[in-house]
Amino acid sequence: MSVEPNYFQQYQHADIDELADVIGELLQNPITVEDADHKLIAYSSHGDSTDQARWSTIMGRRVPEKVLTRLWKDGVFQELLTQDDPVHIPAKDEVGLGKRVAIAIRRGSDVLGYIWAQEVNRPITREDDEILRQAARVAVSRLMQRQGKRKAEEQRRKEFLWELLLGNHKSESTIRQKADSLQMQLPTAYLICIIEAAGARLDQYLYPLLMRDKLLWVVDGSQIILLIGLDGSVKKDVREVLVRKVEQFLADSLGKLEAHVTEGRQVIAGYGLGYQSTYTEIVKSYREALHALKIKKLFPQENEGIYGYHELGIYRYLLQLKQWEAEQGYENERLEKLRQYDRDNQTAMLQTLETFLDAAGKVNVTASRLHIHINTLSYRLRRIEEIMRVDLENMNQRAALYLELKMAKLDQEQ
Amino acid sequence: MSVEPNYFQQYQHADIDELADVIGELLQNPITVEDADHKLIAYSSHGDSTDQARWSTIMGRRVPEKVLTRLWKDGVFQELLTQDDPVHIPAKDEVGLGKRVAIAIRRGSDVLGYIWAQEVNRPITREDDEILRQAARVAVSRLMQRQGKRKAEEQRRKEFLWELLLGNHKSESTIRQKADSLQMQLPTAYLICIIEAAGARLDQYLYPLLMRDKLLWVVDGSQIILLIGLDGSVKKDVREVLVRKVEQFLADSLGKLEAHVTEGRQVIAGYGLGYQSTYTEIVKSYREALHALKIKKLFPQENEGIYGYHELGIYRYLLQLKQWEAEQGYENERLEKLRQYDRDNQTAMLQTLETFLDAAGKVNVTASRLHIHINTLSYRLRRIEEIMRVDLENMNQRAALYLELKMAKLDQEQ
DNA sequence: AGTTCGTTTGTGGATTTTCACAAACAGAAG
DNA sequence: CTTCTGTTTGTGAAAATCCACAAACGAACT
């Protein structure tokens, strides 16, 4: 194996722009350097033979969204994030991206940024890879400095998000001011989503997804709290689009987390309602998300596959009702009667009733779930009506019983 | 017409016992005098040829319950209360009541008491009626004195009942003491019932019923508040017996009131839960009764024929929930969407949904109530599911929708 | 005028529900 | 042991539900 020359020995102390130029000269091709968030840091002034993607990146000071999306989708970033070597990327004309080579600038497992070398003047071969590897190493210290600043800023942003979540700001104008001063672009419509997984470094595992969707987030113990936002381009059915977005995110992330992280699948998630224009309502969405999470812990089966506060149905009211009942010192006589009957006669009337109600009054569904004959069910239902003195045909009574049954489960199960 | 002699001229100032003896001698038969509450006031010492009913009355200082019940049932009291003449009553052997004649002692329209003349030594004829009429007139002043005391006592009792209703007494023992000092026998189990009829003198119309059931009551504006009680003889299913008693009372009284008093049938009633042993819970039962009344005003159709707080079903929670929703600043998006659709397309989806839910999901019932084809209904339901993004087969969603619909009616109708 | 869209009504057949009635069974009480 | 009571299962017929598909209708739009 031949000893490789040290290409950047005399440029150890050059600034990042100079570095870009040096790499560009070595490879005889245009170079761009980006940070981990794909913001432009430096670019070579070499020539003007540049493709659409590079031009847009330089003009917008950031890689265009559609390019990023495409590269995520094609697995380019996944490669870059997991290996030290340069990745050779074929042209993707649909997004205006010419053929190029990229390498991650990393320190340990942290990715600080990327170097991109376009292939226009000459092809970049495997022999050039060492140039890029060395360039990436030299770039580390430059990006560290930047990252130091970035981290402090990031810290302030996270603190600000916490303030919003906890409702510390009372006026919309101060929120907008502070967001401006932190150079944060708050979405025009948003909702709060919480993912909880005991013992997992959530932000780490979700990093690619968080980056992909450009989300604001904070980590709180075993929870990660996400602000899912939409920009002003969506005009109608805003809430529905938000819900689709968060459901998509959850589909992506929960699958990944469950496979990746925990064996006992203690991954749960919940999200609040969507709000528009006003940022003081982030508190509400956050509390709603917490509520949804709480309910999902209390009634896991009942709310399987449900994450949104708006989908909770009666469970939205249940805790409040329960508390109110407790204050009133009310104890449900009818249900107690049925329980007593079950104890006395070793029957399962209560379970029968619950299954029946859960099945929305469909006899065949109920019977098959209970593995009993349909006439047995009809007999039991008649008995239940006698014992409890209720009319199960009456929707009011049915709904009330349903509520009371679920309330009773609250202090029964735990 | 012959001039009747003045039988009692020389006894104008005799006391009531002496009066009883005089009547007894005139009629040559045993006499008893009772107050309006059928408590024994005086009885002739004439002979000992006495039937079971009279004997029990004297021994118990009050007419036995079963005798009273029977006489009410047979319409004897109704006659006595409405006419000035003596009423001739045939023997009723089943309750140990021999043949006798009775007359009400009245002042204006107020009944102060009754004079009873048993027919054992000789028959009492139409000629004797004048004796009884005069006797009743002479007895008035004696009973007035008694009634004066009774009214003051009654007043104190009513005040005490108000204190109980409003929860002024915090301890059971002080309640029991005060009840003893007022010589009130509080029932061991009770519930509060309220009847409201605009512009009717409720206590007047209900007087016979109130007397029959020996109820405690107070009048408050257009409401009469009743304490329906049971004594200690009922041991099991106390609440059920209470409910039967109050339902019986309401069946009797509402029929009477609606026929008798108001044309526009603004007679409404409601009653609270039953409680035992503790009198501090009269407040609760009273509030529950008020709540039931309120709900019946807000949802008259939905609660037709329902009076008990325990029968209110979801309506028990509705006001509380509504208030909570308001506090949370929640506005129901899904329902609003449907309403919007109805406005845009001149359809009746909301009404369809409500009818469907009210019918507990039975399609044929729903369709016939709406006077539409069953397939039209099924089409509409499918559209509703699309528009609102709900699954009407799911009990949770169904119940939640039902609740929300009724809540929405609260601020919609009024 | 024709077209489109959302709605209503009709038909027919497979499936489910409802109801009444009978038989079998097990545990408790006499 | 028998008797009684509450429960489960079976049968069969009438009624109700569900589903797919077709046709008619009116209002809005071109």
XYZ file of N, CA and C in Angstrom, chain B residues 288-376:
267
model
N -79.973 17.330 43.771
C -80.198 16.391 42.671
C -81.594 16.576 42.077
N -82.546 16.787 42.964
C -83.909 17.018 42.489
C -83.966 18.293 41.650
N -83.295 19.330 42.121
C -83.254 20.581 41.355
C -82.609 20.358 39.992
N -81.531 19.567 40.013
C -80.829 19.266 38.771
C -81.757 18.546 37.781
N -82.459 17.558 38.304
C -83.389 16.803 37.456
C -84.433 17.742 36.852
N -84.906 18.656 37.663
C -85.911 19.606 37.212
C -85.364 20.485 36.088
N -84.135 20.943 36.299
C -83.472 21.801 35.316
C -83.341 21.075 33.974
N -82.887 19.825 34.057
C -82.712 19.031 32.843
C -84.047 18.824 32.148
N -85.058 18.596 32.930
C -86.372 18.368 32.322
C -86.886 19.619 31.628
N -86.458 20.774 32.106
C -86.841 21.998 31.406
C -86.050 22.141 30.109
N -84.772 21.766 30.172
C -83.916 21.922 28.993
C -84.194 20.870 27.928
N -84.483 19.655 28.367
C -84.728 18.568 27.416
C -86.055 17.878 27.731
N -87.149 18.552 27.438
C -88.451 17.994 27.833
C -88.771 16.693 27.101
N -88.579 16.688 25.786
C -88.908 15.457 25.049
C -88.027 14.308 25.496
N -86.719 14.582 25.538
C -85.771 13.516 25.853
C -86.060 12.862 27.194
N -86.635 13.633 28.116
C -86.841 13.078 29.444
C -88.313 12.983 29.818
N -89.128 12.808 28.804
C -90.551 12.635 29.047
C -90.777 11.392 29.913
N -91.547 11.570 30.941
C -91.859 10.423 31.804
C -90.747 10.046 32.758
N -89.670 10.829 32.752
C -88.561 10.547 33.667
C -88.505 11.641 34.721
N -88.442 11.241 35.962
C -88.407 12.221 37.041
C -87.185 12.067 37.933
N -86.672 10.856 38.029
C -85.604 10.589 39.001
C -84.232 10.992 38.494
N -83.471 11.565 39.381
C -82.084 11.925 39.075
C -81.322 10.697 38.597
N -81.636 9.547 39.196
C -80.910 8.327 38.834
C -81.250 7.841 37.440
N -82.307 8.395 36.863
C -82.701 7.966 35.520
C -82.197 8.913 34.433
N -81.486 9.939 34.835
C -81.130 10.974 33.871
C -80.116 10.507 32.844
N -79.389 9.447 33.163
C -78.388 8.958 32.212
C -77.316 9.998 31.985
N -76.995 10.230 30.719
C -75.909 11.164 30.431
C -76.255 12.591 30.835
N -77.525 12.883 30.936
C -77.907 14.257 31.267
C -77.433 14.663 32.654
N -77.173 13.639 33.458
C -76.610 13.889 34.773
C -75.282 14.636 34.665
N -74.547 14.350 33.594
C -73.214 14.927 33.452
C -73.179 16.137 32.532
N -74.253 16.311 31.798
C -74.188 17.199 30.652
C -73.832 18.641 30.998
N -74.484 19.174 32.010
C -74.244 20.574 32.338
C -72.805 20.779 32.789
N -72.356 19.862 33.632
C -70.994 19.928 34.124
C -69.987 19.878 32.968
N -70.234 18.931 32.076
C -69.331 18.776 30.935
C -69.343 20.019 30.062
N -70.533 20.517 29.849
C -70.687 21.710 29.023
C -69.843 22.851 29.592
N -69.954 23.001 30.886
C -69.215 24.066 31.545
C -67.717 23.845 31.374
N -67.301 22.599 31.519
C -65.893 22.265 31.387
C -65.389 22.599 29.986
N -66.186 22.207 28.996
C -65.846 22.498 27.608
C -65.662 24.005 27.410
N -66.583 24.751 27.992
C -66.523 26.199 27.855
C -65.238 26.731 28.475
N -64.906 26.203 29.651
C -63.672 26.640 30.317
C -62.447 26.334 29.465
N -62.477 25.163 28.853
C -61.347 24.753 28.026
C -61.312 25.501 26.697
N -62.373 26.214 26.419
C -62.435 26.911 25.147
C -62.491 25.969 23.969
N -63.168 24.844 24.170
C -63.216 23.845 23.104
C -64.444 24.049 22.252
N -64.249 24.053 20.966
C -65.444 24.097 20.140
C -65.413 22.896 19.210
N -66.556 22.266 19.104
C -66.589 20.979 18.426
C -66.527 21.132 16.915
N -65.388 20.736 16.403
C -65.114 20.938 14.993
C -65.981 20.042 14.117
N -66.076 18.784 14.540
C -66.779 17.805 13.705
C -68.241 18.172 13.523
N -68.886 18.529 14.643
C -70.298 18.906 14.532
C -70.449 20.149 13.676
N -69.520 21.052 13.840
C -69.586 22.294 13.079
C -69.489 22.003 11.581
N -68.640 21.035 11.262
C -68.472 20.636 9.875
C -69.800 20.143 9.293
N -70.489 19.356 10.072
C -71.759 18.806 9.608
C -72.801 19.917 9.447
N -72.789 20.818 10.412
C -73.731 21.935 10.332
C -73.449 22.761 9.077
N -72.165 22.979 8.827
C -71.759 23.737 7.651
C -72.256 23.045 6.381
N -72.090 21.739 6.385
C -72.545 20.958 5.227
C -74.047 21.129 5.032
N -74.760 21.057 6.132
C -76.215 21.228 6.054
C -76.578 22.590 5.471
N -75.874 23.616 5.925
C -76.143 24.963 5.420
C -75.820 25.049 3.936
N -74.664 24.513 3.568
C -74.227 24.593 2.174
C -75.157 23.844 1.239
N -75.591 22.671 1.672
C -76.316 21.806 0.749
C -77.795 21.658 1.075
N -78.258 22.453 2.006
C -79.676 22.411 2.369
C -80.117 20.999 2.744
N -79.275 20.289 3.435
C -79.597 18.919 3.833
C -79.929 18.880 5.326
N -80.185 17.701 5.822
C -80.555 17.566 7.233
C -79.721 16.459 7.879
N -78.416 16.536 7.635
C -77.531 15.501 8.146
C -77.499 15.487 9.675
N -77.476 16.665 10.247
C -77.383 16.734 11.706
C -78.604 16.101 12.347
N -79.748 16.455 11.837
C -80.979 15.878 12.378
C -80.972 14.361 12.182
N -80.511 13.942 11.014
C -80.422 12.505 10.743
C -79.527 11.827 11.773
N -78.381 12.437 11.999
C -77.447 11.862 12.957
C -78.071 11.774 14.343
N -78.705 12.856 14.756
C -79.278 12.856 16.101
C -80.369 11.797 16.232
N -81.211 11.721 15.230
C -82.269 10.715 15.288
C -81.682 9.316 15.344
N -80.658 9.112 14.522
C -80.002 7.808 14.484
C -79.423 7.459 15.854
N -78.755 8.417 16.451
C -78.160 8.158 17.765
C -79.242 7.950 18.816
N -80.269 8.788 18.772
C -81.361 8.636 19.729
C -82.001 7.260 19.624
N -82.023 6.735 18.395
C -82.635 5.420 18.191
C -81.637 4.301 18.474
N -80.532 4.651 19.099
C -79.506 3.666 19.475
C -79.010 2.875 18.273
N -78.983 3.522 17.120
C -78.402 2.903 15.945
C -79.322 1.952 15.192
N -80.605 1.973 15.526
C -81.525 1.119 14.792
C -82.015 1.844 13.544
N -81.703 1.265 12.403
C -81.974 1.952 11.153
C -83.457 2.097 10.864
N -84.202 1.031 11.083
C -85.619 1.134 10.715
C -86.349 2.152 11.589
N -86.019 2.159 12.871
C -86.610 3.157 13.760
C -86.260 4.558 13.283
N -84.978 4.756 13.002
C -84.519 6.068 12.554
C -85.247 6.495 11.289
N -85.274 5.586 10.313
C -85.872 5.926 9.027
C -87.346 6.291 9.181
N -88.033 5.515 9.991
C -89.468 5.810 10.108
C -89.694 7.108 10.870
N -88.838 7.391 11.864
C -89.002 8.657 12.579
C -88.753 9.848 11.662
N -87.852 9.642 10.719
C -87.505 10.745 9.814
C -88.398 10.761 8.572
N -89.235 9.743 8.445
C -90.087 9.589 7.256
C -89.243 9.539 5.991
N -88.184 8.766 6.029
C -87.383 8.621 4.818
C -87.177 7.138 4.518
N -86.793 6.891 3.304
C -86.496 5.528 2.872
C -85.267 5.031 3.625
N -85.263 3.725 3.855
C -84.183 3.158 4.648
C -82.837 3.284 3.934
N -82.876 3.225 2.630
C -81.636 3.378 1.872
C -81.148 4.812 1.884
N -82.084 5.730 1.916
C -81.705 7.130 2.058
C -80.938 7.311 3.352
